[in-house]
XYZ file of C-alpha atoms in Angstrom:
741
model
C 2.696 -15.753 6.833
C 5.927 -13.766 5.595
C 5.552 -9.836 4.874
C 5.972 -10.930 1.496
C 2.488 -12.252 0.914
C 1.168 -9.015 2.727
C 3.412 -6.636 0.684
C 1.786 -8.164 -2.485
C -1.819 -7.820 -1.425
C -0.956 -4.243 -0.515
C 0.397 -4.014 -4.332
C -2.806 -5.496 -5.678
C -4.955 -3.031 -3.748
C -3.399 -0.008 -4.900
C -2.415 -1.019 -8.515
C -5.774 -2.586 -9.436
C -7.973 -0.188 -6.994
C -5.744 2.964 -5.952
C -4.094 4.358 -3.237
C -7.240 5.843 -1.094
C -8.658 2.133 -1.327
C -5.560 0.790 0.287
C -5.654 3.635 3.184
C -9.487 2.762 3.748
C -8.515 -1.018 4.032
C -5.551 -0.463 6.071
C -7.446 1.675 8.506
C -10.545 -0.680 8.833
C -8.476 -3.990 9.386
C -6.260 -2.213 11.799
C -2.679 -3.229 10.113
C -0.005 -1.075 9.637
C 1.110 0.292 6.414
C 4.679 -1.187 5.710
C 5.686 -5.208 5.783
C 9.029 -6.653 6.195
C 9.961 -9.347 3.618
C 11.689 -11.692 5.799
C 9.542 -11.165 8.892
C 6.491 -13.651 10.046
C 3.068 -12.357 10.846
C -0.006 -13.872 11.983
C -2.016 -15.496 9.555
C -4.931 -13.191 11.164
C -3.461 -10.190 9.376
C -3.674 -11.592 5.803
C -6.851 -12.824 6.543
C -8.536 -9.993 8.285
C -7.230 -7.942 4.838
C -8.736 -10.206 2.519
C -12.012 -9.999 4.789
C -12.040 -6.417 4.881
C -11.144 -6.241 1.261
C -14.490 -8.128 0.371
C -16.515 -5.517 1.856
C -14.608 -2.323 0.635
C -14.698 -4.232 -3.304
C -18.158 -5.681 -2.721
C -16.593 -8.833 -3.854
C -16.925 -12.404 -2.848
C -14.240 -13.983 -0.868
C -13.659 -16.689 -3.772
C -13.341 -13.638 -6.516
C -10.761 -11.848 -3.920
C -8.795 -15.144 -3.544
C -8.459 -15.673 -7.148
C -7.637 -12.346 -8.149
C -4.804 -12.195 -5.426
C -3.636 -15.813 -6.742
C -3.403 -13.756 -10.610
C -1.553 -11.095 -9.072
C 0.640 -12.978 -6.650
C 2.072 -15.100 -9.954
C 3.000 -11.430 -11.546
C 4.373 -10.278 -8.464
C 6.463 -13.063 -7.686
C 7.925 -12.393 -11.050
C 8.582 -9.115 -10.704
C 10.053 -9.741 -7.496
C 12.936 -11.880 -9.512
C 11.652 -15.342 -9.406
C 10.719 -15.343 -13.028
C 13.759 -17.536 -14.293
C 13.807 -19.771 -11.124
C 9.660 -20.532 -12.087
C 10.390 -21.201 -15.705
C 13.031 -23.659 -14.669
C 10.550 -26.093 -13.056
C 9.251 -27.820 -15.926
C 8.553 -28.040 -19.672
C 5.004 -28.478 -19.137
C 2.252 -27.693 -16.697
C 2.035 -31.363 -14.888
C 6.015 -31.110 -14.526
C 5.910 -27.556 -13.241
C 3.012 -28.654 -10.300
C 4.945 -31.672 -9.369
C 8.360 -29.586 -8.627
C 6.721 -26.607 -6.794
C 7.387 -28.722 -3.754
C 10.937 -28.982 -4.264
C 10.687 -25.071 -5.158
C 9.031 -24.279 -1.584
C 11.608 -26.906 0.091
C 14.544 -24.516 -1.635
C 12.794 -21.075 -0.567
C 12.662 -22.797 3.019
C 16.285 -22.259 3.016
C 15.677 -18.504 3.457
C 12.233 -18.345 4.860
C 13.002 -20.563 7.802
C 9.258 -20.567 8.953
C 7.782 -20.683 5.755
C 4.667 -23.242 5.693
C 3.876 -23.750 2.244
C 1.134 -25.699 0.983
C 1.424 -29.275 -0.763
C 0.796 -30.308 -4.386
C 0.633 -33.625 -6.169
C -1.036 -34.498 -9.776
C -2.673 -37.484 -10.763
C -3.875 -38.223 -14.241
C -7.013 -39.730 -15.154
C -7.644 -42.477 -17.923
C -9.510 -39.676 -19.800
C -6.549 -37.486 -20.077
C -7.775 -35.145 -17.599
C -5.464 -33.949 -14.816
C -6.673 -34.003 -10.723
C -4.368 -31.554 -8.842
C -4.431 -32.541 -5.034
C -4.040 -29.403 -2.761
C -3.109 -29.634 0.867
C -3.022 -26.563 3.517
C -2.791 -26.079 6.712
C -4.987 -22.914 6.202
C -8.408 -23.667 5.721
C -10.594 -21.770 3.198
C -7.760 -20.257 0.778
C -7.956 -23.114 -2.287
C -9.337 -20.517 -4.188
C -5.807 -18.777 -4.827
C -4.841 -21.683 -6.654
C -6.960 -21.503 -9.866
C -5.637 -17.704 -10.032
C -2.277 -19.094 -9.749
C -2.452 -22.039 -12.128
C -4.539 -20.402 -14.812
C -2.051 -17.745 -15.257
C 0.835 -19.759 -15.144
C -0.506 -21.791 -17.786
C -1.426 -18.486 -20.057
C 2.013 -17.060 -19.412
C 4.462 -19.955 -19.645
C 2.835 -22.996 -21.451
C 0.239 -20.695 -24.206
C -2.594 -22.799 -22.740
C -5.955 -22.061 -21.319
C -6.915 -24.066 -18.175
C -10.138 -24.320 -16.286
C -10.061 -25.501 -12.762
C -13.159 -26.797 -10.941
C -13.511 -28.330 -6.946
C -14.071 -31.667 -7.201
C -13.923 -32.761 -3.353
C -12.939 -30.528 -0.497
C -12.339 -32.523 2.973
C -9.981 -33.237 5.795
C -7.281 -35.422 4.605
C -7.012 -38.763 6.460
C -3.733 -40.261 5.210
C -1.654 -37.245 6.323
C -0.647 -36.363 10.417
C -3.145 -34.329 11.185
C -6.119 -32.372 10.515
C -5.209 -30.847 6.695
C -7.396 -29.041 3.876
C -7.882 -31.394 1.105
C -8.977 -30.087 -2.140
C -9.098 -32.005 -5.576
C -9.288 -29.479 -8.625
C -10.541 -31.011 -11.952
C -7.808 -29.502 -14.315
C -8.712 -29.178 -18.254
C -6.073 -27.883 -20.344
C -6.299 -26.412 -23.981
C -3.782 -25.267 -25.699
C -3.969 -22.022 -27.881
C -3.463 -22.344 -31.661
C -1.259 -20.058 -32.978
C -2.733 -17.952 -36.116
C -1.550 -19.493 -39.414
C 0.015 -17.037 -41.790
C -1.136 -16.725 -45.381
C 1.521 -18.529 -47.542
C 1.929 -16.681 -51.147
C 1.287 -18.928 -53.977
C 4.588 -19.744 -56.024
C 4.845 -19.545 -59.634
C 5.994 -23.214 -60.897
C 8.047 -21.022 -63.647
C 9.829 -18.867 -61.127
C 12.948 -19.499 -59.690
C 11.407 -20.312 -56.593
C 10.207 -23.581 -57.679
C 13.706 -24.640 -58.454
C 14.819 -23.566 -54.465
C 11.850 -25.828 -53.349
C 13.219 -29.140 -55.244
C 16.685 -28.598 -53.653
C 14.933 -28.238 -50.493
C 13.223 -31.692 -51.054
C 16.111 -33.529 -52.101
C 17.975 -32.082 -48.775
C 14.718 -33.539 -46.766
C 15.131 -36.941 -48.353
C 18.950 -37.019 -47.413
C 18.007 -35.685 -43.745
C 15.408 -38.732 -43.863
C 18.012 -41.215 -44.658
C 20.192 -39.921 -41.913
C 16.823 -40.234 -39.603
C 16.401 -43.777 -40.672
C 19.278 -44.694 -38.965
C 17.574 -44.120 -35.283
C 14.000 -45.622 -36.591
C 13.134 -48.437 -34.698
C 10.332 -49.075 -37.496
C 12.722 -50.371 -40.745
C 9.842 -51.170 -42.750
C 9.321 -49.535 -46.261
C 7.675 -46.462 -46.284
C 6.507 -44.256 -49.002
C 7.931 -40.860 -50.379
C 5.083 -38.730 -48.771
C 5.456 -40.354 -45.575
C 9.282 -39.755 -45.299
C 8.487 -36.044 -46.034
C 5.843 -35.787 -43.061
C 8.326 -37.786 -41.018
C 10.961 -35.122 -41.584
C 8.722 -32.347 -41.303
C 7.670 -33.607 -37.895
C 11.055 -34.152 -36.815
C 12.093 -30.770 -37.940
C 9.348 -29.100 -36.079
C 10.381 -30.923 -32.681
C 7.496 -33.366 -32.725
C 9.750 -36.055 -32.765
C 12.550 -36.556 -30.272
C 15.641 -38.695 -30.372
C 14.933 -39.522 -26.706
C 11.274 -41.083 -27.996
C 13.344 -43.785 -29.905
C 16.250 -44.674 -27.018
C 16.287 -47.783 -25.294
C 18.278 -47.678 -22.105
C 20.563 -50.691 -21.387
C 20.548 -52.646 -18.346
C 23.521 -54.493 -17.383
C 22.524 -58.244 -16.264
C 23.757 -57.840 -12.496
C 24.709 -54.675 -10.794
C 28.610 -54.043 -11.120
C 28.460 -52.155 -7.809
C 30.046 -53.582 -4.639
C 28.161 -53.395 -1.258
C 30.683 -51.506 0.671
C 31.811 -49.311 -2.410
C 27.696 -48.382 -2.999
C 27.558 -47.617 0.984
C 30.369 -45.436 1.044
C 29.476 -43.571 -2.628
C 25.988 -42.809 -1.186
C 26.675 -42.268 2.580
C 23.546 -41.087 3.617
C 20.607 -43.702 2.028
C 18.350 -46.171 3.660
C 16.669 -49.175 2.127
C 13.481 -50.522 3.785
C 10.940 -53.316 3.206
C 7.251 -52.857 3.450
C 6.864 -53.487 7.122
C 9.481 -50.699 7.304
C 12.440 -52.828 8.471
C 15.601 -51.455 7.836
C 17.739 -53.789 4.883
C 20.969 -51.000 4.242
C 22.017 -47.709 5.300
C 24.799 -45.694 4.343
C 27.849 -45.484 6.457
C 27.575 -41.599 7.502
C 23.700 -42.187 8.557
C 24.665 -44.832 10.678
C 27.622 -42.625 12.417
C 25.241 -39.882 13.016
C 22.292 -42.100 14.214
C 23.745 -44.677 16.209
C 22.368 -48.176 16.665
C 20.257 -47.743 13.046
C 21.843 -50.740 11.691
C 20.440 -53.126 14.165
C 19.088 -56.569 13.342
C 15.222 -55.794 12.881
C 15.463 -52.269 13.519
C 12.174 -50.233 12.199
C 13.228 -46.725 10.257
C 10.028 -45.184 11.904
C 11.353 -46.145 15.267
C 14.697 -43.822 14.410
C 12.647 -41.203 12.077
C 9.507 -39.057 11.793
C 8.342 -37.894 8.128
C 8.300 -33.841 8.371
C 7.350 -33.367 4.700
C 5.226 -34.296 3.423
C 3.201 -34.968 6.361
C 1.822 -38.438 5.734
C 1.449 -41.399 7.951
C 5.192 -43.423 7.883
C 3.712 -46.419 5.822
C 4.559 -47.895 2.539
C 1.022 -46.575 1.373
C 1.378 -43.314 1.975
C 4.842 -42.732 0.675
C 3.828 -44.209 -2.368
C 0.949 -42.005 -3.083
C 3.265 -39.005 -2.572
C 6.275 -40.755 -4.339
C 6.932 -37.665 -6.540
C 7.140 -35.317 -3.436
C 10.722 -34.801 -1.614
C 10.537 -36.491 1.447
C 12.226 -34.626 4.713
C 12.939 -36.914 7.563
C 14.007 -35.919 11.044
C 15.734 -38.330 13.669
C 13.376 -39.090 17.245
C 15.492 -37.578 20.043
C 15.189 -40.675 22.100
C 16.005 -42.860 19.937
C 19.924 -41.111 20.245
C 22.603 -41.328 22.904
C 22.084 -39.192 25.988
C 25.011 -37.196 25.301
C 23.723 -36.240 21.728
C 19.893 -35.240 22.881
C 21.184 -31.656 23.580
C 21.874 -30.883 20.285
C 19.492 -29.866 16.993
C 18.400 -33.464 15.721
C 19.238 -34.223 12.106
C 17.123 -33.771 9.057
C 17.343 -35.846 6.004
C 16.167 -34.619 2.600
C 15.799 -36.683 -0.178
C 13.923 -39.078 -2.828
C 11.883 -42.232 -2.147
C 12.359 -45.062 -4.505
C 10.172 -48.264 -5.324
C 12.078 -50.764 -6.039
C 9.435 -53.328 -7.423
C 11.677 -56.449 -8.043
C 12.462 -56.844 -4.473
C 9.682 -54.961 -2.866
C 11.744 -52.550 -0.947
C 11.658 -48.497 -0.436
C 15.459 -46.663 -1.213
C 15.625 -43.295 0.666
C 18.227 -41.434 -1.160
C 19.050 -38.245 0.848
C 21.574 -35.733 2.409
C 21.488 -33.912 5.405
C 19.094 -30.597 5.214
C 21.596 -28.042 6.320
C 21.144 -24.159 5.941
C 24.278 -22.738 6.850
C 27.911 -23.267 8.171
C 26.445 -22.679 11.805
C 23.845 -25.515 11.452
C 26.856 -27.739 10.282
C 28.905 -27.106 13.073
C 25.542 -27.853 15.666
C 25.585 -31.426 14.076
C 28.852 -31.622 14.704
C 29.376 -32.400 10.793
C 32.158 -31.361 8.403
C 31.675 -30.941 4.758
C 34.163 -34.353 4.144
C 31.008 -36.054 5.582
C 29.189 -35.265 2.516
C 29.585 -37.004 -0.590
C 31.677 -34.945 -3.117
C 28.829 -35.852 -6.076
C 26.108 -34.210 -3.534
C 25.413 -30.757 -4.363
C 24.432 -30.267 -0.558
C 28.225 -29.087 -0.346
C 27.862 -26.217 -2.581
C 23.958 -25.533 -1.273
C 25.492 -25.252 2.400
C 28.289 -22.518 1.019
C 25.937 -20.717 -1.201
C 23.200 -20.328 1.235
C 25.808 -19.092 3.651
C 26.355 -16.046 1.701
C 22.602 -15.764 0.976
C 21.801 -15.856 4.548
C 24.437 -12.943 4.904
C 22.388 -11.053 1.918
C 18.875 -12.013 3.741
C 20.418 -10.096 6.961
C 21.853 -7.006 4.995
C 18.152 -6.889 3.348
C 15.782 -6.911 6.765
C 18.558 -4.368 7.892
C 17.740 -1.934 4.822
C 14.000 -2.480 5.241
C 14.141 -1.830 8.801
C 16.253 1.282 8.270
C 13.976 2.192 5.281
C 10.858 1.728 7.435
C 12.488 3.765 10.362
C 13.168 6.562 7.695
C 9.536 6.729 6.549
C 8.472 7.164 10.133
C 10.632 9.927 10.623
C 10.104 11.557 7.642
C 6.214 11.447 8.475
C 6.962 12.679 11.717
C 9.001 15.434 10.038
C 6.201 16.054 7.731
C 3.638 16.696 10.683
C 6.293 18.943 12.745
C 7.014 21.023 9.292
C 2.874 21.651 9.180
C 2.673 22.602 12.648
C 5.492 24.801 12.152
C 4.357 26.203 8.683
C 0.982 26.754 10.539
C 2.083 28.537 13.142
C 4.251 30.654 10.797
C 1.253 31.627 8.383
C -1.083 32.142 11.355
C 1.807 35.235 11.825
C 2.617 36.036 8.375
C 0.301 35.983 5.009
C 1.334 32.750 3.357
C 3.362 34.292 0.537
C 5.001 36.446 2.632
C 6.263 33.631 4.971
C 7.220 31.523 2.065
C 9.300 34.685 0.835
C 11.176 35.156 4.001
C 11.816 31.204 4.172
C 13.443 31.741 0.929
C 15.518 34.661 2.299
C 13.845 36.981 -0.230
C 13.461 40.543 0.538
C 9.538 41.412 0.428
C 8.853 45.098 -0.702
C 5.815 47.053 0.614
C 2.845 46.689 -1.303
C -0.040 49.613 -1.698
C -3.821 48.642 -1.681
C -6.207 50.902 -3.198
C -9.139 49.661 -1.218
C -9.669 47.548 1.782
C -11.722 47.450 4.753
C -10.335 47.581 8.380
C -12.204 46.776 11.684
C -10.945 47.349 15.333
C -12.610 46.144 18.299
C -12.608 46.374 21.931
C -13.774 45.069 25.367
C -16.313 47.922 26.711
C -15.102 48.673 30.448
C -12.276 46.608 29.730
C -9.862 48.557 32.431
C -12.515 48.073 35.337
C -12.503 44.647 34.620
C -9.134 44.077 34.993
C -8.784 46.358 37.956
C -10.996 43.907 39.676
C -9.838 40.311 38.370
C -7.124 38.024 38.848
C -5.002 38.274 35.855
C -5.932 34.287 34.780
C -9.313 35.417 34.909
C -8.271 37.931 32.311
C -6.090 35.636 30.381
C -9.140 32.948 30.334
C -11.574 35.387 29.197
C -9.364 37.018 26.078
C -8.444 33.296 25.102
C -12.044 32.353 24.836
C -12.854 35.467 23.003
C -10.334 35.242 20.663
C -10.664 31.832 19.739
C -14.071 32.288 18.840
C -12.946 35.507 16.677
C -9.845 33.611 15.184
C -12.561 30.961 14.003
C -14.770 33.471 12.322
C -11.541 34.875 10.479
C -11.722 31.409 8.427
C -15.002 31.497 8.241
C -15.441 34.870 6.189
C -11.722 34.919 4.828
C -10.763 37.868 6.387
C -7.097 38.698 7.615
C -5.941 39.026 11.515
C -3.490 41.676 11.558
C -2.774 41.850 15.280
C -4.291 41.917 18.844
C -3.114 44.131 21.647
C -4.644 43.516 25.015
C -8.522 43.796 24.381
C -7.854 45.298 20.825
C -8.632 43.112 17.637
C -7.698 44.235 14.217
C -8.859 42.793 11.313
C -8.586 43.610 7.569
C -10.499 42.303 4.448
C -8.670 42.482 0.983
C -4.939 42.797 2.241
C -2.760 40.886 1.633
C -4.971 38.915 -0.978
C -7.063 41.373 -3.105
C -10.785 40.407 -3.349
C -13.819 42.814 -4.348
C -16.038 41.607 -1.276
C -13.732 42.676 1.195
C -16.236 45.098 2.535
C -18.870 42.740 3.091
C -16.427 39.846 4.668
C -15.776 42.413 7.336
C -19.007 43.211 7.891
C -20.460 39.653 8.169
C -17.437 39.092 10.344
C -18.284 41.956 12.699
C -21.971 40.388 12.622
C -20.413 37.195 14.471
C -17.986 38.893 16.425
C -21.049 40.586 17.975
C -22.941 37.232 18.579
C -19.907 35.298 19.602
C -19.228 38.032 22.534
C -22.528 37.241 24.060
C -21.085 33.452 24.758
C -18.095 35.154 26.727
C -18.689 36.022 30.417
C -17.917 38.593 32.206
C -15.699 37.361 35.546
C -17.050 40.331 37.785
C -20.782 40.020 36.921
C -21.223 36.677 35.145
C -22.623 38.611 32.335
C -21.843 38.325 28.656
C -19.461 40.804 27.905
C -19.736 43.909 25.591
C -17.576 45.001 22.416
C -16.923 47.830 20.161
C -16.664 47.641 16.787
C -15.245 50.081 14.453
C -15.212 49.532 10.540
C -13.252 51.737 7.514
C -13.001 51.572 3.989
C -9.807 52.759 2.193
C -6.411 52.908 0.843
C -3.263 51.185 3.333
C 0.145 50.644 2.611
C 1.478 47.040 3.854
C 4.581 45.339 4.549
C 6.955 43.448 6.701
C 8.243 45.139 9.755
C 11.379 43.883 11.765
C 13.914 40.681 11.224
C 14.018 38.851 14.449
C 10.248 38.838 15.140
C 8.581 39.969 11.718
C 5.175 41.411 11.654
C 3.070 42.460 8.504
C 1.130 45.549 9.516
C -0.543 48.349 7.624
C 0.104 51.818 7.326
C -1.717 54.783 6.394
C -4.743 56.961 7.272
C -7.366 54.128 7.032
C -5.902 52.538 10.359
C -6.202 55.741 12.258
C -9.508 56.283 11.020
C -10.758 52.886 11.501
C -9.500 52.839 15.080
C -11.683 56.053 16.015
C -14.552 54.730 14.517
C -14.276 51.765 17.216
C -13.129 54.585 19.853
C -16.357 56.671 19.071
C -18.711 53.630 18.907
C -21.211 52.399 20.826
C -21.419 48.851 23.206
C -22.371 46.202 21.166
C -22.603 48.253 18.142
C -21.024 48.177 14.549
C -19.686 51.611 13.572
C -19.323 52.264 10.277
C -17.384 55.367 8.296
C -18.923 56.999 5.623
C -16.452 55.119 2.911
C -17.607 51.768 4.677
C -21.214 52.950 4.157
C -20.945 53.134 0.356
C -19.008 49.938 0.285
C -21.674 48.065 2.046
C -24.504 50.114 0.310
C -27.129 48.221 -1.653
C -25.190 44.673 -0.382
C -27.817 43.301 1.365
C -27.459 44.830 5.011
C -29.451 46.929 7.319
C -27.868 49.789 8.164
C -29.024 53.119 10.024
C -27.234 56.595 9.859
C -26.214 57.836 13.469
C -26.016 61.387 12.400
C -22.704 63.945 12.507
C -20.102 63.211 15.122
C -17.004 64.867 15.998
C -14.203 62.449 15.462
C -10.857 63.236 17.253
C -8.271 64.286 14.255
C -11.032 63.997 11.775
C -13.471 66.812 12.671
C -17.265 66.353 12.324
C -18.356 63.002 10.258
C -21.674 61.628 9.471
C -21.504 57.716 10.562
C -23.715 54.971 10.620
C -24.624 51.530 12.403
C -24.469 48.316 10.722
C -27.203 46.293 12.431
C -27.902 42.934 10.331
C -27.537 41.088 7.172
C -31.040 40.658 5.840
C -30.447 37.823 3.332
C -27.876 35.395 5.918
C -28.910 33.476 8.800
C -26.812 33.525 12.061
C -25.595 29.733 11.268
C -24.145 31.297 8.139
C -22.397 34.049 9.760
C -21.288 31.752 12.508
C -20.136 29.185 10.395
C -22.357 26.512 11.597
C -24.099 23.820 9.860
C -27.983 24.035 10.598
C -28.499 20.728 12.017
C -25.621 21.328 14.368
C -27.243 24.614 16.213
C -30.406 24.958 17.916
C -32.288 28.359 19.202
C -31.247 27.154 22.682
C -27.385 26.695 22.512
C -25.880 25.438 25.383
C -22.973 27.530 26.322
C -20.296 24.501 26.600
C -21.307 23.666 22.908
C -20.918 27.356 22.442
C -17.725 27.209 23.641
C -16.593 24.368 21.424
C -18.035 26.236 18.253
C -15.139 28.843 18.918
C -12.690 26.425 19.077
C -11.092 25.817 15.532
C -9.719 22.421 16.572
C -12.944 21.145 17.742
C -15.541 21.569 14.950
C -15.661 21.690 11.240
C -15.430 25.521 9.894
C -18.655 25.954 7.165
C -16.987 28.977 4.851
C -19.357 31.411 4.174
C -20.051 31.867 0.653
C -19.573 35.180 -1.676
C -19.882 35.857 -5.190
C -16.156 35.341 -5.735
C -15.690 32.988 -3.152
C -15.001 30.026 -5.680
C -12.809 32.129 -7.824
C -10.503 33.015 -4.950
C -10.391 29.535 -3.759
C -9.222 28.419 -6.982
C -7.075 31.330 -8.625
C -5.059 31.813 -5.351
C -1.942 31.830 -7.247
C -3.315 34.206 -9.561
C -4.300 36.830 -6.642
C -0.909 36.089 -5.270
C 0.726 37.058 -8.474
C -1.217 40.030 -8.624
C -0.372 41.179 -5.450
C 3.177 40.659 -6.028
C 3.255 42.992 -8.806
C 1.128 45.479 -6.905
C 4.152 45.059 -4.433
C 6.564 45.532 -6.927
C 5.104 48.391 -8.747
C 5.092 46.629 -11.668
C 1.501 47.578 -12.629
C -0.585 51.041 -12.621
C -3.244 51.252 -9.959
C -5.933 51.295 -12.979
C -4.483 48.124 -14.417
C -4.441 46.292 -11.403
C -7.962 47.254 -10.092
C -9.263 46.469 -13.251
C -7.799 43.246 -13.463
C -8.427 42.445 -9.692
C -12.069 43.209 -10.356
C -12.452 41.003 -13.481
C -11.206 38.400 -11.522
C -13.408 38.805 -8.465
C -16.532 40.470 -9.682
C -19.558 41.085 -7.086
C -23.087 40.665 -8.019
C -24.605 44.101 -7.257
C -28.160 44.819 -6.493
C -30.293 47.594 -8.479
C -31.027 50.895 -7.107
C -34.535 50.684 -7.545
C -35.119 48.476 -4.485
C -32.082 50.088 -2.537
C -34.336 51.644 0.351
C -37.414 49.006 0.647
C -35.321 45.903 0.569
C -31.599 46.008 1.209
C -30.589 49.299 3.107
C -32.822 51.019 5.520
C -31.693 54.840 6.437
C -33.301 56.909 8.807
């Protein structure tokens, strides 16, 4: 089938069931997204699409085919075939009888089109039998959808169709599906408009009398055409006039053609006027032939020659007998010359094809085939070694060849445009994929809104954040490990560890600032302010500690040990540099967080006093470390974060419960650390949903903070209202949520 059919099916699914349904159907049927209109595709593609559509839509194949038939008629009208379809016939019968002629014309553009064939048979009870022939089995249910839509749209009638028989036709060459439909047609009655009563005494009565007089005058003129001169009553005359005016009577009904007593055409003149025609009897013996058909099929006009020896029937595909031809007498016949009957010098050129009409002459029991060469272009005319002058001047084939030459050029241009369009679509799709990769890389280096501002060439002002939580971590004895290992081992170890840490940043929605050697820096509440920044960083730190146990020391083969330090306070944030811009944090909070890490203990999470206060009553187990001397800060009372009392390890690590067991395989653990290999289960907080749905508002707030448009108090109050965290009561603080020693 041509791509036009598959495009119609795609359009149907998208329009009726949505783009997502088409994407699912395309994936399951394993077909491409776009089909070229004039490109031939294997029937298997169309059949597979229909079969998968039945499964996805949960509909029977008959229902899907009928729905496709209804939409196919609409799609053809939208594609520019509306006027052509309307011109086929004045009623449904004439329309169907001329469908084969339409397919024959379309075959000029769609050379490899294998269209079905239709034949109408009228029964004595007034019903109509529609004979449907096709090379494709199982598609007959498309026909009711098409015919019923045509009847409603073009002829304002309702049609019901029922399959009477379905078999393989014996009178046609080859095995063809033959389906007979019983077609019952019922015209729709237009609604009658209520007429207003006329007052006899009004002026309208006088107008009615004048109209009646005009009607009688028309009747006098009409009586001149009448075949029934008998005298009629006045009311009969009125009824006849009304019917005549409404079109129920037509002059053609009263027309009697006049035939001459003898045919006033000389034999030579007839054969020259119709240079392509054949007359043959019931035995298929040739009685007469046009001059040019004798010229291009040498030996045709020999005594006793049979037409089936020189030609075979291409369409309709029937056995070459008078009985079969008369059965399909309303069809357009295409005959092709036999190669073996032509001279040797002619056998290398394409065989002559004739297209025309079969006319049965009852009086002499002969069949006349009035035809013309079937040619699509000037190229085919040249291949047949013919000229325009070989075709009769009254034959429309002359104009058809010239017009179709231009049509073929337009089709080729259309094909080129479609191919270029498809190439551009693929390039655009690839470009979009590359753009997303570039943006992903850019957003990994800079906050999204900052990166977007830089892409637009705008300057990013530094902004002050009144409260955020910063985390630093490093590897214990990293210097010793580096001195005893190969560089590639160090790189592999750091890559494994940082991949797991990077994944945890997405789980807890914290921002990775940078890594320097074995140092890893993370901040919560920057660049998007969020009230739960301390909780998120604390949970991230717990996840880091667990993830570090899955990274092995290249020297000892044991899990590495890390130190983690956390501090909460204000910072100044901004973009530094132009060639390789970085989003950096400045202020004493950064220094204090670094001191918490450097003064920490192996596999311990070290908290500053402000970080402890931010996490107090938030459901964490925290113990007091005591007062220690901090370089540059003097003596400070610090704390150790042990665990989250109300979150499981799977939640902190962002793993679904069913994907984790108590005995985690090292390979699986490594996969879990890879961002691209596992789905991330984002840990929920009280303000998580608001953060996801109000990202634009948070961005706007941050920009205002950067530009100094609001005071600190106003900004903090707005952020507090947007991202309010559920706090616990002080009465249960020491017993349930925070253990202090």
